[in-house]
Coordinates of C-alpha atoms in Angstrom, one line a residue:
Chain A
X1 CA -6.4 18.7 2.0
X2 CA -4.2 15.7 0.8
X3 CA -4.7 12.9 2.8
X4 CA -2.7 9.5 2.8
X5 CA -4.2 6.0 3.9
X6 CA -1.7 3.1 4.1
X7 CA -3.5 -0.4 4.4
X8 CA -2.6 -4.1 3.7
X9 CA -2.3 -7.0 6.4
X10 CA -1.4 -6.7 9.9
X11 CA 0.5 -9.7 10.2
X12 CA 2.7 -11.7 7.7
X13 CA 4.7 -15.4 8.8
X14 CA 8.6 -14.8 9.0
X15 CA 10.1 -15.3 5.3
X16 CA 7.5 -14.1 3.5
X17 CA 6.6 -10.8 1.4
X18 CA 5.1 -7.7 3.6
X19 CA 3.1 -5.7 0.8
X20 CA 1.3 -2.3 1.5
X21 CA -0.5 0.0 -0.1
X22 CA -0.7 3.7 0.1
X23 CA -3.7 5.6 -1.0
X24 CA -3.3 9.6 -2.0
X25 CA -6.3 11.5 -1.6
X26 CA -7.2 15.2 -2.5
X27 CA -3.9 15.6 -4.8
X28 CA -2.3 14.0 -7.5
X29 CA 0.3 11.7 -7.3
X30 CA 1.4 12.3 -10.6
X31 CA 3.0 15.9 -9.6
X32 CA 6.5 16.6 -10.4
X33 CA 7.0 18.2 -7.2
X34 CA 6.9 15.1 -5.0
X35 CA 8.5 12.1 -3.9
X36 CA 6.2 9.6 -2.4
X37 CA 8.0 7.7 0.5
X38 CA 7.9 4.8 2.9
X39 CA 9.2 4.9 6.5
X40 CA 9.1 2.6 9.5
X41 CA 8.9 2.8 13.2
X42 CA 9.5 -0.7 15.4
X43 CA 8.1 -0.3 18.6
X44 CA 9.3 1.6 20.8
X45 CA 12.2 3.0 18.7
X46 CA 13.2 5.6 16.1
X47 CA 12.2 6.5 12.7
X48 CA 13.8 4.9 9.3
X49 CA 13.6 5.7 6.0
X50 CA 12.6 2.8 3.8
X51 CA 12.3 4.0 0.2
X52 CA 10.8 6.7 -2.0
X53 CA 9.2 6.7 -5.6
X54 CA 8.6 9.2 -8.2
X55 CA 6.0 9.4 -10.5
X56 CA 7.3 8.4 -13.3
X57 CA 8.6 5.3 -11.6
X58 CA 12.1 6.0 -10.3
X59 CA 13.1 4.7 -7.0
X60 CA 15.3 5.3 -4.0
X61 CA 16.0 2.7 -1.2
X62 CA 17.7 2.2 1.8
X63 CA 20.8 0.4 1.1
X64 CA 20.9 -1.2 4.5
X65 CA 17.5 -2.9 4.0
X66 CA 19.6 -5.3 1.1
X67 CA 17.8 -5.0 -2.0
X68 CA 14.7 -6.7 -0.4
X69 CA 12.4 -3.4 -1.1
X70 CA 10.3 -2.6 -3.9
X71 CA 8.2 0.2 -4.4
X72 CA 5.7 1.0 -7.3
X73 CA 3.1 3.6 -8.5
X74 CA 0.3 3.1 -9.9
X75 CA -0.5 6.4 -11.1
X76 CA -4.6 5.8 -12.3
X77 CA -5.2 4.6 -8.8
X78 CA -3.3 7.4 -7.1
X79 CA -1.5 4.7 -5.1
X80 CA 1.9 3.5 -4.2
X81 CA 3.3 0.1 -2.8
X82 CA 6.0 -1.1 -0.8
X83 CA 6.8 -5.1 -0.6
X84 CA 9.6 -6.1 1.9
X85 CA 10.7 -9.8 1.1
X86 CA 12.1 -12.3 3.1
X87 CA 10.4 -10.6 6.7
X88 CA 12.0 -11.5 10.1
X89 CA 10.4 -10.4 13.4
X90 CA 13.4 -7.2 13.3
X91 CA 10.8 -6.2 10.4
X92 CA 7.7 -5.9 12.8
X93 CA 7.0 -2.1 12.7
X94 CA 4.3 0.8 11.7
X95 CA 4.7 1.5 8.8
X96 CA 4.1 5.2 7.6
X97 CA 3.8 6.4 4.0
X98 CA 4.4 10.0 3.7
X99 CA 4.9 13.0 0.7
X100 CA 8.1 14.5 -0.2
X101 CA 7.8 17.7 -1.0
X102 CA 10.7 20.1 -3.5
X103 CA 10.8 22.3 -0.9
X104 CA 13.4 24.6 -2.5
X105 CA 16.0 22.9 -1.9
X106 CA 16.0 19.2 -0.9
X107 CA 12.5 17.1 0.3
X108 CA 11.0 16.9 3.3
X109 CA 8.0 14.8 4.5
X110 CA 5.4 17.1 4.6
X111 CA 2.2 15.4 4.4
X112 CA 1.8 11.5 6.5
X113 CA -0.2 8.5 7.0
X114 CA -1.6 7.9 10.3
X115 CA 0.6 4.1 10.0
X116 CA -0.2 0.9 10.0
X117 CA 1.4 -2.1 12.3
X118 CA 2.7 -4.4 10.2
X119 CA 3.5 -7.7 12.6
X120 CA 6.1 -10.6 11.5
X121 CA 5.2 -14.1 13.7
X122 CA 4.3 -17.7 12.4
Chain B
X1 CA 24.1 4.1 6.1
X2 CA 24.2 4.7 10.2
X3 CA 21.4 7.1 12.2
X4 CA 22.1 10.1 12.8
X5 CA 23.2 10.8 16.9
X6 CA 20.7 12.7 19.1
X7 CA 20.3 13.1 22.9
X8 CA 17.8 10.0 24.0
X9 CA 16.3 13.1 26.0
X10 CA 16.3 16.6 27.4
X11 CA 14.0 18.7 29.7
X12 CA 13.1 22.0 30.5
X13 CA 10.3 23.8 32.8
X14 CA 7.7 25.4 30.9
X15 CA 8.9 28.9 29.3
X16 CA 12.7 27.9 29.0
X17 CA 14.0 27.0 26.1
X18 CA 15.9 23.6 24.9
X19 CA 18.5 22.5 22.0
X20 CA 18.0 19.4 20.5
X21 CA 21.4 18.2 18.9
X22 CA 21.7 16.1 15.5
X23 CA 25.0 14.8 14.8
X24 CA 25.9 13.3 11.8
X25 CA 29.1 12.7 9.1
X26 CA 30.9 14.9 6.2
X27 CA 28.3 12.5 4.1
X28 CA 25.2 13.8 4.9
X29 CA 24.4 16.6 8.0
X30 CA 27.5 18.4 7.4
X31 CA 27.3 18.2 3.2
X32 CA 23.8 19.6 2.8
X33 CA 21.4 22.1 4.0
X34 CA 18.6 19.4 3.7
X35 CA 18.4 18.5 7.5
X36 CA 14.4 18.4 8.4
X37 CA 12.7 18.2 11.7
X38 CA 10.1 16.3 13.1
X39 CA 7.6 15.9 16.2
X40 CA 5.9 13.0 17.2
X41 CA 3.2 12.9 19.8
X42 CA 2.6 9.0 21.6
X43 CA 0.4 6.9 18.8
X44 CA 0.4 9.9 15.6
X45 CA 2.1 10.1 13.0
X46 CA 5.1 12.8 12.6
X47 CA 4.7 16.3 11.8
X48 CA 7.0 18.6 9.8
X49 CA 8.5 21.6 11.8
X50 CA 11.7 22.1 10.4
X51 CA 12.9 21.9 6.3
X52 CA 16.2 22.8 5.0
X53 CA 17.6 23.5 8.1
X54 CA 16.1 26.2 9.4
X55 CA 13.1 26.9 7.9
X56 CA 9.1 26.4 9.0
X57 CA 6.4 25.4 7.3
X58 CA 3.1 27.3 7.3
X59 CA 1.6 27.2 10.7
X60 CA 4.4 26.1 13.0
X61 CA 5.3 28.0 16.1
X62 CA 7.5 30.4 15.5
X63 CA 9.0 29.2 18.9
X64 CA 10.4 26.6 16.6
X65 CA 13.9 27.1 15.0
X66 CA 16.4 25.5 13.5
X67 CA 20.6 26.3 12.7
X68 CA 23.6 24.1 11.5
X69 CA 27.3 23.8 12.2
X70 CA 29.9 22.0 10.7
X71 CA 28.3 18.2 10.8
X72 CA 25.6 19.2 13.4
X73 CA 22.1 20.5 13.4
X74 CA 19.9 21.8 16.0
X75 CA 16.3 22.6 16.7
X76 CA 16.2 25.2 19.6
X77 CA 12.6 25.6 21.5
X78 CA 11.7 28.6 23.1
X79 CA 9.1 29.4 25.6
X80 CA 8.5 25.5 26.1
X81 CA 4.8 24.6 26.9
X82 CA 3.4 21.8 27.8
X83 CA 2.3 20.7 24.4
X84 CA 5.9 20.3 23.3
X85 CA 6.4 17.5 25.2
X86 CA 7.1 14.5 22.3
X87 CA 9.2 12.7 20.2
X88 CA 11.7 15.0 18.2
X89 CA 13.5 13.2 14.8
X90 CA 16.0 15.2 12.7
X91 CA 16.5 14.1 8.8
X92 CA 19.3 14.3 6.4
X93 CA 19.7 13.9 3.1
X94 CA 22.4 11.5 3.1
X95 CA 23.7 11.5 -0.7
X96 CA 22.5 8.7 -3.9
X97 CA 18.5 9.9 -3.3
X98 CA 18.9 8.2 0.2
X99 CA 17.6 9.6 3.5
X100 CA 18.4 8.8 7.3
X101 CA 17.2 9.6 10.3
X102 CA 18.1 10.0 13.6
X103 CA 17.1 8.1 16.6
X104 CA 14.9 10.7 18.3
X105 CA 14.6 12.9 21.5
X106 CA 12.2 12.7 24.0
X107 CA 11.3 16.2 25.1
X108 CA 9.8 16.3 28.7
X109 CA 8.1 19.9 29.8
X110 CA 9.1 20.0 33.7

């Protein structure tokens, strides 16, 4: 059974980098059917899509989050990252890491993290 | 890239069945058959029920169905239970390997 495990700090100072790490278990991240994403949830509110990674590197993000997302694999840890630079308190959030699955058609998130709350204050 | 539009919530009485609407643009609901589904319980994480617009994944109701028109989606539930009471996203491929979501439904079971 794949299982995903985000983890990194729970609490980064406005203007600095958020950086998390998702660990893959029971599967290979190296497949060529998957995306490996990141999404967000503030508080309260809805879902949004922050960015998605292949193996082999290649990257999708959300235009509206301004070029401050990165996201990397590591393939011989079976993990992938997410930093967000430049954090403001509109950036406090769980954040989920999730598969994307060639599902005949498009992707869809088929396999999650239980999240982690990621919280931007001085 | 702007959320996609659902109902902040509907209700029905347990066996009844409910639509939940997704509304989006010619640039992504009505330009695909990508639109995905998703329930959310209070404190878990979400959980596929819908892919490519209408169809389930292994071991989800069969109560559970989804259709597309024009630049809309819906998920339909039928014979509500109690247990379906949660947080309903839709999903759209929106074009340039980007995503969006909508901003979710609250199902309540009467």
């Amino acid at each position: 059974q794949l299982h995903l495990q985000e983890s990194g700090p729970g609490l980064v100072k406005p203007s600095e980098t958020l950086s998390l790490t998702c660990t893959v278990s029971g599967g290979s991240i190296s497949s060529s059917s998957y995306y490996w994403g990141w999404i967000r949830q503030p508080p309260g509110k809805g879902l949004e899509w922050i960015g998605s990674i292949y193996y082999n590197g290649g990257t999708y993000d959300n235009p509206s989050l301004k070029s401050r997302v990165t996201i990397s694999v590591d393939t011989s840890k079976n993990q992938f990252s997410l930093k967000l630079s430049s954090v403001t308190a509109a950036d406090t959030a769980v954040y989920f890491c999730a598969r994307q699955a060639y599902d005949g058609s498009g992707y869809s998130f088929d396999y999650w993290g239980q999240g982690t709350l990621v919280t931007v204050s001085s | 890239q702007s959320a996609l539009t659902q109902p902040a919530s509907v209700s029905g009485s347990p066996g009844q069945s409910i639509t939940i609407s997704c509304t989006g643009t010619n640039s992504d609901v009505g330009s695909n058959n990508l639109v995905s589904w998703y329930q959310q319980h209070p404190g878990k994480a979400p959980k596929l029920m819908i892919y490519g617009g209408s169809k389930r994944p292994s071991g989800v109701s069969t109560r559970f169905s989804g259709s597309k028109s024009g630049n809309t989606a819906s998920l339909t539930v039928s014979g509500l239970q109690a247990e379906d009471e949660a947080d309903y996203y839709c999903c759209s491929f929106a074009g340039s390997g980007t995503w969006v979501f909508g901003g979710g439904t609250k199902l309540t079971v009467l």
